[in-house]
């Protein structure tokens, strides 16, 4: 296990923002991960971080441990048309494994930079495909027990799941997930992936971000609303509302939490005033 005592959370988030916590812990295999969860159970507060691509931590001290699943050895297996992935498997790894096995389901999702655990918790989706579409069940650690939960017993939706309401004293931790997929011609799978990647490169900016700041409301693009309000390109120190996509904020160098939060609040209040729309955040803000 790798333990970082004095490291900022900015080092494990895609936006590159976040203060210190008690320690950032990186288990390196499933056994270490489960032993750590058992040791902490009921005794220590902790937050799980996957690839850190949907999180904005404040610069304050966070009085709990952070367990990052990024370095846990990935486990991917297949039985007939069903695959099981550990929470640390990235959506891109999942896609590559499925491609090799001629299974369709992850070619659109692979363009999202999260891992299986973080993406299930966030209810990730893109190009009209949700990570929940082909899910069968999830294995979790909760209250010192490991068990499977069937999809029909879960609460999830558009960029939402009940795992997001996790209590830091007793969270539900996703360990593995099983998906049942359809057989498909590998060329077709690969072409779909490439076409989605091209759409992303054409429409979305490069740089440090957490993806979209706000959810789209009733199929209305928040990026377009931001553009119509003339907010694209507005800066607060090193934080900037992307010129390419109005729903992205980029950390161009050393932006801090206050800089990013200022722009988030600016978008929120401007769109409320101009369109009377109350936007819902897509990014998870951890103050
Ligand atoms: C460039 C870019 C593009 C993006 N595009 C999209 C997009 O098209 N669609 C989309 O939905 N999202 C998008 N995102 C946002 C983000 O990538 C997704 O929400 C992603 O699925 C989050 O996964 P993660 O591993 O990074 O989770 P994290 O950000 O690490 O965590 C997210 C939440 O999940 C919880 N969590 C993490 N792992 C576990 C676990 N094992 N058990 C329980 N809880 C856990 C965390 O505590 C946190 O609450 C984008 C982000 C970026 C940077």
mmCIF file of C-alpha atoms and ligand atoms in Angstrom:
data_model
loop_
_atom_site.group_PDB
_atom_site.id
_atom_site.type_symbol
_atom_site.label_atom_id
_atom_site.label_comp_id
_atom_site.label_asym_id
_atom_site.label_seq_id
_atom_site.Cartn_x
_atom_site.Cartn_y
_atom_site.Cartn_z
ATOM 1 C CA UNK A 1 0.000 0.000 0.000
ATOM 2 C CA UNK A 2 1.221 3.460 -0.854
ATOM 3 C CA UNK A 3 0.498 6.117 1.791
ATOM 4 C CA UNK A 4 0.844 9.829 1.099
ATOM 5 C CA UNK A 5 0.620 11.863 4.277
ATOM 6 C CA UNK A 6 1.286 15.362 3.137
ATOM 7 C CA UNK A 7 -0.067 15.395 -0.364
ATOM 8 C CA UNK A 8 -2.798 17.674 -1.715
ATOM 9 C CA UNK A 9 -5.916 16.099 -3.194
ATOM 10 C CA UNK A 10 -5.118 18.138 -6.306
ATOM 11 C CA UNK A 11 -2.666 15.329 -7.183
ATOM 12 C CA UNK A 12 -5.488 12.800 -7.660
ATOM 13 C CA UNK A 13 -8.136 14.956 -9.356
ATOM 14 C CA UNK A 14 -8.312 15.713 -13.061
ATOM 15 C CA UNK A 15 -9.009 19.419 -12.395
ATOM 16 C CA UNK A 16 -5.850 19.598 -10.228
ATOM 17 C CA UNK A 17 -7.533 21.310 -7.270
ATOM 18 C CA UNK A 18 -7.936 20.240 -3.628
ATOM 19 C CA UNK A 19 -6.309 20.634 -0.218
ATOM 20 C CA UNK A 20 -4.917 18.073 2.180
ATOM 21 C CA UNK A 21 -6.664 15.297 4.077
ATOM 22 C CA UNK A 22 -5.508 12.968 6.884
ATOM 23 C CA UNK A 23 -3.698 10.826 4.279
ATOM 24 C CA UNK A 24 -4.239 9.558 0.756
ATOM 25 C CA UNK A 25 -4.048 5.766 0.681
ATOM 26 C CA UNK A 26 -3.473 3.728 -2.453
ATOM 27 C CA UNK A 27 -4.133 0.008 -1.958
ATOM 28 C CA UNK A 28 -2.433 -1.978 -4.700
ATOM 29 C CA UNK A 29 -4.538 -5.120 -4.802
ATOM 30 C CA UNK A 30 -8.011 -6.238 -3.790
ATOM 31 C CA UNK A 31 -6.819 -7.940 -0.607
ATOM 32 C CA UNK A 32 -5.121 -4.756 0.654
ATOM 33 C CA UNK A 33 -8.221 -2.752 -0.291
ATOM 34 C CA UNK A 34 -10.606 -5.017 1.625
ATOM 35 C CA UNK A 35 -8.296 -5.254 4.666
ATOM 36 C CA UNK A 36 -8.124 -1.464 4.760
ATOM 37 C CA UNK A 37 -11.923 -1.161 4.546
ATOM 38 C CA UNK A 38 -12.254 -3.687 7.388
ATOM 39 C CA UNK A 39 -9.689 -1.842 9.513
ATOM 40 C CA UNK A 40 -11.468 1.483 8.988
ATOM 41 C CA UNK A 41 -14.990 0.124 9.370
ATOM 42 C CA UNK A 42 -16.819 2.046 12.100
ATOM 43 C CA UNK A 43 -13.528 3.604 13.314
ATOM 44 C CA UNK A 44 -12.302 6.072 10.693
ATOM 45 C CA UNK A 45 -14.061 8.365 8.251
ATOM 46 C CA UNK A 46 -12.975 7.989 4.651
ATOM 47 C CA UNK A 47 -13.925 8.936 1.095
ATOM 48 C CA UNK A 48 -13.274 6.703 -1.890
ATOM 49 C CA UNK A 49 -11.827 8.331 -5.023
ATOM 50 C CA UNK A 50 -11.614 6.521 -8.347
ATOM 51 C CA UNK A 51 -9.921 8.390 -11.186
ATOM 52 C CA UNK A 52 -10.926 11.718 -9.581
ATOM 53 C CA UNK A 53 -12.522 13.034 -12.781
ATOM 54 C CA UNK A 54 -15.836 14.187 -11.335
ATOM 55 C CA UNK A 55 -14.656 15.825 -8.124
ATOM 56 C CA UNK A 56 -13.920 19.355 -6.947
ATOM 57 C CA UNK A 57 -12.389 19.292 -3.450
ATOM 58 C CA UNK A 58 -12.048 22.586 -1.588
ATOM 59 C CA UNK A 59 -8.588 23.784 -0.551
ATOM 60 C CA UNK A 60 -9.503 23.299 3.129
ATOM 61 C CA UNK A 61 -8.152 20.469 5.248
ATOM 62 C CA UNK A 62 -10.444 17.434 4.881
ATOM 63 C CA UNK A 63 -10.613 15.722 8.239
ATOM 64 C CA UNK A 64 -10.825 12.157 6.940
ATOM 65 C CA UNK A 65 -8.793 9.653 4.907
ATOM 66 C CA UNK A 66 -9.064 9.351 1.150
ATOM 67 C CA UNK A 67 -8.738 5.882 -0.352
ATOM 68 C CA UNK A 68 -7.888 6.092 -4.039
ATOM 69 C CA UNK A 69 -8.609 2.981 -6.123
ATOM 70 C CA UNK A 70 -6.423 4.064 -9.074
ATOM 71 C CA UNK A 71 -3.516 1.752 -8.266
ATOM 72 C CA UNK A 72 -5.510 -1.389 -7.372
ATOM 73 C CA UNK A 73 -4.605 -4.184 -9.773
ATOM 74 C CA UNK A 74 -7.424 -4.426 -12.330
ATOM 75 C CA UNK A 75 -9.394 -7.647 -12.620
ATOM 76 C CA UNK A 76 -11.377 -8.434 -15.760
ATOM 77 C CA UNK A 77 -13.058 -11.766 -16.457
ATOM 78 C CA UNK A 78 -15.632 -13.168 -18.864
ATOM 79 C CA UNK A 79 -18.198 -15.947 -18.756
ATOM 80 C CA UNK A 80 -20.360 -16.414 -21.860
ATOM 81 C CA UNK A 81 -21.629 -12.903 -22.708
ATOM 82 C CA UNK A 82 -21.076 -11.525 -19.226
ATOM 83 C CA UNK A 83 -18.013 -9.682 -17.929
ATOM 84 C CA UNK A 84 -16.942 -8.824 -14.391
ATOM 85 C CA UNK A 85 -14.695 -5.830 -13.751
ATOM 86 C CA UNK A 86 -13.033 -4.615 -10.560
ATOM 87 C CA UNK A 87 -13.884 -1.042 -9.529
ATOM 88 C CA UNK A 88 -10.366 0.078 -10.520
ATOM 89 C CA UNK A 89 -10.827 -0.963 -14.173
ATOM 90 C CA UNK A 90 -11.003 2.126 -16.371
ATOM 91 C CA UNK A 91 -13.876 2.386 -18.847
ATOM 92 C CA UNK A 92 -11.244 2.330 -21.605
ATOM 93 C CA UNK A 93 -9.734 -0.948 -20.275
ATOM 94 C CA UNK A 94 -13.253 -2.378 -20.079
ATOM 95 C CA UNK A 95 -13.821 -1.421 -23.727
ATOM 96 C CA UNK A 96 -10.537 -3.014 -24.857
ATOM 97 C CA UNK A 97 -11.334 -6.235 -22.993
ATOM 98 C CA UNK A 98 -14.813 -6.309 -24.579
ATOM 99 C CA UNK A 99 -13.404 -5.561 -28.029
ATOM 100 C CA UNK A 100 -11.041 -8.566 -27.749
ATOM 101 C CA UNK A 101 -14.000 -10.705 -26.762
ATOM 102 C CA UNK A 102 -16.311 -9.316 -29.484
ATOM 103 C CA UNK A 103 -18.721 -7.864 -26.936
ATOM 104 C CA UNK A 104 -20.511 -4.560 -27.363
ATOM 105 C CA UNK A 105 -21.413 -2.208 -24.494
ATOM 106 C CA UNK A 106 -18.388 -0.095 -23.535
ATOM 107 C CA UNK A 107 -17.413 1.503 -26.873
ATOM 108 C CA UNK A 108 -19.211 4.790 -26.132
ATOM 109 C CA UNK A 109 -18.507 4.813 -22.380
ATOM 110 C CA UNK A 110 -14.762 4.283 -23.030
ATOM 111 C CA UNK A 111 -14.489 7.970 -23.939
ATOM 112 C CA UNK A 112 -15.271 8.906 -20.302
ATOM 113 C CA UNK A 113 -12.048 9.083 -18.242
ATOM 114 C CA UNK A 114 -13.432 7.402 -15.085
ATOM 115 C CA UNK A 115 -13.125 3.913 -13.655
ATOM 116 C CA UNK A 116 -15.888 1.367 -13.037
ATOM 117 C CA UNK A 117 -16.405 2.233 -9.333
ATOM 118 C CA UNK A 118 -16.469 6.003 -9.843
ATOM 119 C CA UNK A 119 -18.607 5.755 -12.966
ATOM 120 C CA UNK A 120 -21.247 3.558 -11.313
ATOM 121 C CA UNK A 121 -21.341 5.906 -8.326
ATOM 122 C CA UNK A 122 -21.707 8.957 -10.621
ATOM 123 C CA UNK A 123 -24.226 7.307 -12.970
ATOM 124 C CA UNK A 124 -21.936 8.104 -15.917
ATOM 125 C CA UNK A 125 -23.396 8.259 -19.414
ATOM 126 C CA UNK A 126 -22.595 9.668 -22.835
ATOM 127 C CA UNK A 127 -23.938 9.465 -26.384
ATOM 128 C CA UNK A 128 -27.247 8.094 -24.981
ATOM 129 C CA UNK A 129 -25.489 5.170 -23.271
ATOM 130 C CA UNK A 130 -25.508 4.792 -19.479
ATOM 131 C CA UNK A 131 -23.156 2.565 -17.500
ATOM 132 C CA UNK A 132 -26.311 1.119 -15.938
ATOM 133 C CA UNK A 133 -27.768 -0.064 -19.289
ATOM 134 C CA UNK A 134 -25.951 -3.427 -19.334
ATOM 135 C CA UNK A 135 -25.284 -3.748 -15.607
ATOM 136 C CA UNK A 136 -26.489 -6.894 -13.886
ATOM 137 C CA UNK A 137 -25.177 -6.505 -10.335
ATOM 138 C CA UNK A 138 -22.607 -4.789 -8.157
ATOM 139 C CA UNK A 139 -20.481 -6.276 -5.394
ATOM 140 C CA UNK A 140 -20.099 -3.917 -2.431
ATOM 141 C CA UNK A 141 -18.383 -3.662 0.927
ATOM 142 C CA UNK A 142 -20.737 -2.224 3.534
ATOM 143 C CA UNK A 143 -20.658 -2.407 7.321
ATOM 144 C CA UNK A 144 -17.945 -5.100 7.349
ATOM 145 C CA UNK A 145 -19.822 -7.317 4.887
ATOM 146 C CA UNK A 146 -19.250 -8.091 1.210
ATOM 147 C CA UNK A 147 -22.331 -8.849 -0.867
ATOM 148 C CA UNK A 148 -23.868 -8.438 -4.335
ATOM 149 C CA UNK A 149 -26.762 -6.066 -5.103
ATOM 150 C CA UNK A 150 -28.945 -6.674 -8.186
ATOM 151 C CA UNK A 151 -29.558 -3.733 -10.481
ATOM 152 C CA UNK A 152 -33.305 -3.802 -9.799
ATOM 153 C CA UNK A 153 -32.597 -3.070 -6.109
ATOM 154 C CA UNK A 154 -30.539 0.055 -6.920
ATOM 155 C CA UNK A 155 -31.444 3.701 -7.099
ATOM 156 C CA UNK A 156 -29.822 5.359 -10.128
ATOM 157 C CA UNK A 157 -30.592 7.776 -12.960
ATOM 158 C CA UNK A 158 -29.101 10.398 -15.268
ATOM 159 C CA UNK A 159 -25.709 11.228 -13.704
ATOM 160 C CA UNK A 160 -26.976 10.070 -10.329
ATOM 161 C CA UNK A 161 -26.854 7.048 -8.029
ATOM 162 C CA UNK A 162 -27.584 6.512 -4.359
ATOM 163 C CA UNK A 163 -23.836 5.714 -3.888
ATOM 164 C CA UNK A 164 -23.214 9.462 -4.229
ATOM 165 C CA UNK A 165 -24.955 10.085 -0.906
ATOM 166 C CA UNK A 166 -22.305 7.954 0.783
ATOM 167 C CA UNK A 167 -21.797 8.529 4.479
ATOM 168 C CA UNK A 168 -18.086 8.979 5.254
ATOM 169 C CA UNK A 169 -18.440 6.882 8.434
ATOM 170 C CA UNK A 170 -20.088 3.922 6.728
ATOM 171 C CA UNK A 171 -19.988 4.180 2.932
ATOM 172 C CA UNK A 172 -21.106 1.623 0.376
ATOM 173 C CA UNK A 173 -17.892 0.782 -1.479
ATOM 174 C CA UNK A 174 -18.141 -0.753 -4.937
ATOM 175 C CA UNK A 175 -15.671 -3.646 -5.355
ATOM 176 C CA UNK A 176 -16.735 -5.372 -8.584
ATOM 177 C CA UNK A 177 -19.500 -5.138 -11.163
ATOM 178 C CA UNK A 178 -21.003 -7.629 -13.580
ATOM 179 C CA UNK A 179 -22.369 -6.594 -16.992
ATOM 180 C CA UNK A 180 -24.169 -8.740 -19.581
ATOM 181 C CA UNK A 181 -23.386 -7.644 -23.128
ATOM 182 C CA UNK A 182 -24.250 -8.448 -26.722
ATOM 183 C CA UNK A 183 -21.950 -10.170 -29.214
ATOM 184 C CA UNK A 184 -20.894 -7.840 -32.006
ATOM 185 C CA UNK A 185 -18.478 -7.636 -34.917
ATOM 186 C CA UNK A 186 -15.216 -6.116 -33.514
ATOM 187 C CA UNK A 187 -14.877 -3.717 -36.494
ATOM 188 C CA UNK A 188 -18.296 -2.282 -35.701
ATOM 189 C CA UNK A 189 -17.364 -1.937 -32.011
ATOM 190 C CA UNK A 190 -14.100 -0.185 -32.864
ATOM 191 C CA UNK A 191 -15.725 2.156 -35.380
ATOM 192 C CA UNK A 192 -18.291 3.220 -32.808
ATOM 193 C CA UNK A 193 -15.507 3.982 -30.322
ATOM 194 C CA UNK A 194 -13.551 5.989 -32.911
ATOM 195 C CA UNK A 195 -16.601 7.942 -33.993
ATOM 196 C CA UNK A 196 -17.415 8.906 -30.362
ATOM 197 C CA UNK A 197 -13.760 9.869 -29.731
ATOM 198 C CA UNK A 198 -13.791 12.131 -32.776
ATOM 199 C CA UNK A 199 -17.048 13.787 -31.642
ATOM 200 C CA UNK A 200 -15.460 14.466 -28.242
ATOM 201 C CA UNK A 201 -12.248 15.879 -29.737
ATOM 202 C CA UNK A 202 -14.304 18.120 -32.022
ATOM 203 C CA UNK A 203 -16.635 19.472 -29.335
ATOM 204 C CA UNK A 204 -14.729 19.366 -26.063
ATOM 205 C CA UNK A 205 -11.630 21.243 -24.891
ATOM 206 C CA UNK A 206 -8.280 19.701 -23.940
ATOM 207 C CA UNK A 207 -6.922 20.622 -20.509
ATOM 208 C CA UNK A 208 -7.552 20.020 -16.833
ATOM 209 C CA UNK A 209 -11.294 19.820 -16.115
ATOM 210 C CA UNK A 210 -13.917 17.641 -14.485
ATOM 211 C CA UNK A 211 -16.011 17.335 -17.634
ATOM 212 C CA UNK A 212 -19.355 19.141 -17.651
ATOM 213 C CA UNK A 213 -19.987 21.461 -14.719
ATOM 214 C CA UNK A 214 -23.792 21.240 -14.899
ATOM 215 C CA UNK A 215 -26.278 18.637 -16.074
ATOM 216 C CA UNK A 216 -28.328 19.364 -19.168
ATOM 217 C CA UNK A 217 -31.929 20.270 -18.278
ATOM 218 C CA UNK A 218 -34.760 18.647 -20.258
ATOM 219 C CA UNK A 219 -32.420 17.812 -23.149
ATOM 220 C CA UNK A 220 -31.409 21.473 -23.352
ATOM 221 C CA UNK A 221 -27.632 21.922 -23.720
ATOM 222 C CA UNK A 222 -26.232 23.877 -20.774
ATOM 223 C CA UNK A 223 -23.166 24.640 -22.921
ATOM 224 C CA UNK A 224 -25.430 26.497 -25.393
ATOM 225 C CA UNK A 225 -27.118 28.454 -22.581
ATOM 226 C CA UNK A 226 -23.688 29.525 -21.284
ATOM 227 C CA UNK A 227 -22.678 30.538 -24.806
ATOM 228 C CA UNK A 228 -25.895 32.535 -25.317
ATOM 229 C CA UNK A 229 -25.191 34.431 -22.094
ATOM 230 C CA UNK A 230 -21.761 35.468 -23.440
ATOM 231 C CA UNK A 231 -19.894 33.712 -20.643
ATOM 232 C CA UNK A 232 -17.456 31.694 -22.757
ATOM 233 C CA UNK A 233 -13.849 32.756 -22.259
ATOM 234 C CA UNK A 234 -14.464 34.490 -18.910
ATOM 235 C CA UNK A 235 -11.520 33.998 -16.549
ATOM 236 C CA UNK A 236 -10.906 34.097 -12.833
ATOM 237 C CA UNK A 237 -7.125 33.962 -12.454
ATOM 238 C CA UNK A 238 -6.125 30.571 -13.982
ATOM 239 C CA UNK A 239 -9.692 29.265 -14.214
ATOM 240 C CA UNK A 240 -11.492 29.818 -17.522
ATOM 241 C CA UNK A 241 -14.911 29.023 -18.970
ATOM 242 C CA UNK A 242 -13.865 27.139 -22.096
ATOM 243 C CA UNK A 243 -14.156 28.951 -25.428
ATOM 244 C CA UNK A 244 -14.840 25.587 -27.070
ATOM 245 C CA UNK A 245 -17.600 24.292 -24.780
ATOM 246 C CA UNK A 246 -19.472 26.550 -22.365
ATOM 247 C CA UNK A 247 -20.152 23.762 -19.855
ATOM 248 C CA UNK A 248 -16.425 23.154 -19.227
ATOM 249 C CA UNK A 249 -14.175 25.059 -16.826
ATOM 250 C CA UNK A 250 -10.451 24.613 -17.413
ATOM 251 C CA UNK A 251 -7.637 24.962 -14.917
ATOM 252 C CA UNK A 252 -4.992 26.476 -17.177
ATOM 253 C CA UNK A 253 -2.250 26.504 -14.526
ATOM 254 C CA UNK A 254 -2.641 27.132 -10.784
ATOM 255 C CA UNK A 255 -6.381 27.785 -10.356
ATOM 256 C CA UNK A 256 -7.635 27.167 -6.829
ATOM 257 C CA UNK A 257 -11.025 26.158 -5.441
ATOM 258 C CA UNK A 258 -12.244 29.761 -5.042
ATOM 259 C CA UNK A 259 -11.413 30.563 -8.696
ATOM 260 C CA UNK A 260 -13.336 27.576 -10.020
ATOM 261 C CA UNK A 261 -16.230 28.091 -7.588
ATOM 262 C CA UNK A 262 -16.490 31.743 -8.639
ATOM 263 C CA UNK A 263 -17.054 30.702 -12.272
ATOM 264 C CA UNK A 264 -19.511 27.948 -11.295
ATOM 265 C CA UNK A 265 -21.561 30.472 -9.268
ATOM 266 C CA UNK A 266 -21.367 33.006 -12.109
ATOM 267 C CA UNK A 267 -22.830 30.519 -14.611
ATOM 268 C CA UNK A 268 -25.509 29.456 -12.148
ATOM 269 C CA UNK A 269 -26.698 32.970 -11.290
ATOM 270 C CA UNK A 270 -26.518 34.286 -14.878
ATOM 271 C CA UNK A 271 -28.625 31.421 -16.252
ATOM 272 C CA UNK A 272 -31.134 31.733 -13.418
ATOM 273 C CA UNK A 273 -31.500 35.473 -14.107
ATOM 274 C CA UNK A 274 -31.664 35.216 -17.911
ATOM 275 C CA UNK A 275 -33.686 31.999 -18.372
ATOM 276 C CA UNK A 276 -35.145 31.332 -14.902
ATOM 277 C CA UNK A 277 -33.514 27.883 -15.042
ATOM 278 C CA UNK A 278 -32.027 26.450 -11.885
ATOM 279 C CA UNK A 279 -29.073 24.357 -13.045
ATOM 280 C CA UNK A 280 -28.118 21.147 -11.282
ATOM 281 C CA UNK A 281 -24.400 20.459 -10.788
ATOM 282 C CA UNK A 282 -22.832 17.495 -12.567
ATOM 283 C CA UNK A 283 -19.528 17.818 -10.719
ATOM 284 C CA UNK A 284 -19.446 16.742 -7.069
ATOM 285 C CA UNK A 285 -18.228 19.594 -4.878
ATOM 286 C CA UNK A 286 -16.632 18.463 -1.621
ATOM 287 C CA UNK A 287 -16.221 21.424 0.742
HETATM 288 C C1 LIG B 1 -12.719 15.404 -19.965
HETATM 289 C C2 LIG B 1 -13.862 14.786 -19.182
HETATM 290 C C3 LIG B 1 -14.986 14.350 -19.844
HETATM 291 C C4 LIG B 1 -16.044 13.776 -19.140
HETATM 292 N N1 LIG B 1 -17.142 13.350 -19.824
HETATM 293 C C5 LIG B 1 -18.152 12.757 -19.150
HETATM 294 C C6 LIG B 1 -19.298 12.244 -19.849
HETATM 295 O O1 LIG B 1 -19.402 12.307 -21.062
HETATM 296 N N2 LIG B 1 -20.284 11.660 -19.131
HETATM 297 C C7 LIG B 1 -20.201 11.535 -17.768
HETATM 298 O O2 LIG B 1 -21.118 10.956 -17.159
HETATM 299 N N3 LIG B 1 -19.153 12.019 -17.087
HETATM 300 C C8 LIG B 1 -18.119 12.622 -17.729
HETATM 301 N N4 LIG B 1 -17.046 13.102 -17.041
HETATM 302 C C9 LIG B 1 -17.037 13.059 -15.571
HETATM 303 C C10 LIG B 1 -16.381 11.791 -14.993
HETATM 304 O O3 LIG B 1 -15.338 11.319 -15.846
HETATM 305 C C11 LIG B 1 -17.378 10.649 -14.778
HETATM 306 O O4 LIG B 1 -18.400 11.031 -13.897
HETATM 307 C C12 LIG B 1 -16.659 9.390 -14.272
HETATM 308 O O5 LIG B 1 -17.510 8.313 -14.446
HETATM 309 C C13 LIG B 1 -16.219 9.494 -12.820
HETATM 310 O O6 LIG B 1 -15.392 8.372 -12.542
HETATM 311 P P1 LIG B 1 -14.138 8.519 -11.575
HETATM 312 O O7 LIG B 1 -13.519 7.177 -11.431
HETATM 313 O O8 LIG B 1 -13.250 9.593 -12.001
HETATM 314 O O9 LIG B 1 -14.897 8.905 -10.218
HETATM 315 P P2 LIG B 1 -14.399 9.950 -9.100
HETATM 316 O O10 LIG B 1 -14.464 11.323 -9.642
HETATM 317 O O11 LIG B 1 -13.122 9.493 -8.512
HETATM 318 O O12 LIG B 1 -15.557 9.750 -8.011
HETATM 319 C C14 LIG B 1 -16.879 10.125 -8.293
HETATM 320 C C15 LIG B 1 -17.773 9.681 -7.123
HETATM 321 O O13 LIG B 1 -17.767 8.260 -7.040
HETATM 322 C C16 LIG B 1 -17.404 7.839 -5.723
HETATM 323 N N5 LIG B 1 -16.654 6.582 -5.878
HETATM 324 C C17 LIG B 1 -15.518 6.395 -6.607
HETATM 325 N N6 LIG B 1 -15.155 5.104 -6.575
HETATM 326 C C18 LIG B 1 -16.075 4.462 -5.781
HETATM 327 C C19 LIG B 1 -16.217 3.118 -5.346
HETATM 328 N N7 LIG B 1 -15.358 2.149 -5.703
HETATM 329 N N8 LIG B 1 -17.272 2.821 -4.512
HETATM 330 C C20 LIG B 1 -18.157 3.779 -4.149
HETATM 331 N N9 LIG B 1 -18.073 5.077 -4.517
HETATM 332 C C21 LIG B 1 -17.027 5.413 -5.339
HETATM 333 C C22 LIG B 1 -16.549 8.974 -5.169
HETATM 334 O O14 LIG B 1 -16.537 8.984 -3.746
HETATM 335 C C23 LIG B 1 -17.281 10.173 -5.744
HETATM 336 O O15 LIG B 1 -18.407 10.448 -4.954
HETATM 337 C C24 LIG B 1 -15.960 13.672 -17.721
HETATM 338 C C25 LIG B 1 -14.819 14.118 -17.061
HETATM 339 C C26 LIG B 1 -13.762 14.669 -17.771
HETATM 340 C C27 LIG B 1 -12.537 15.128 -17.033
#
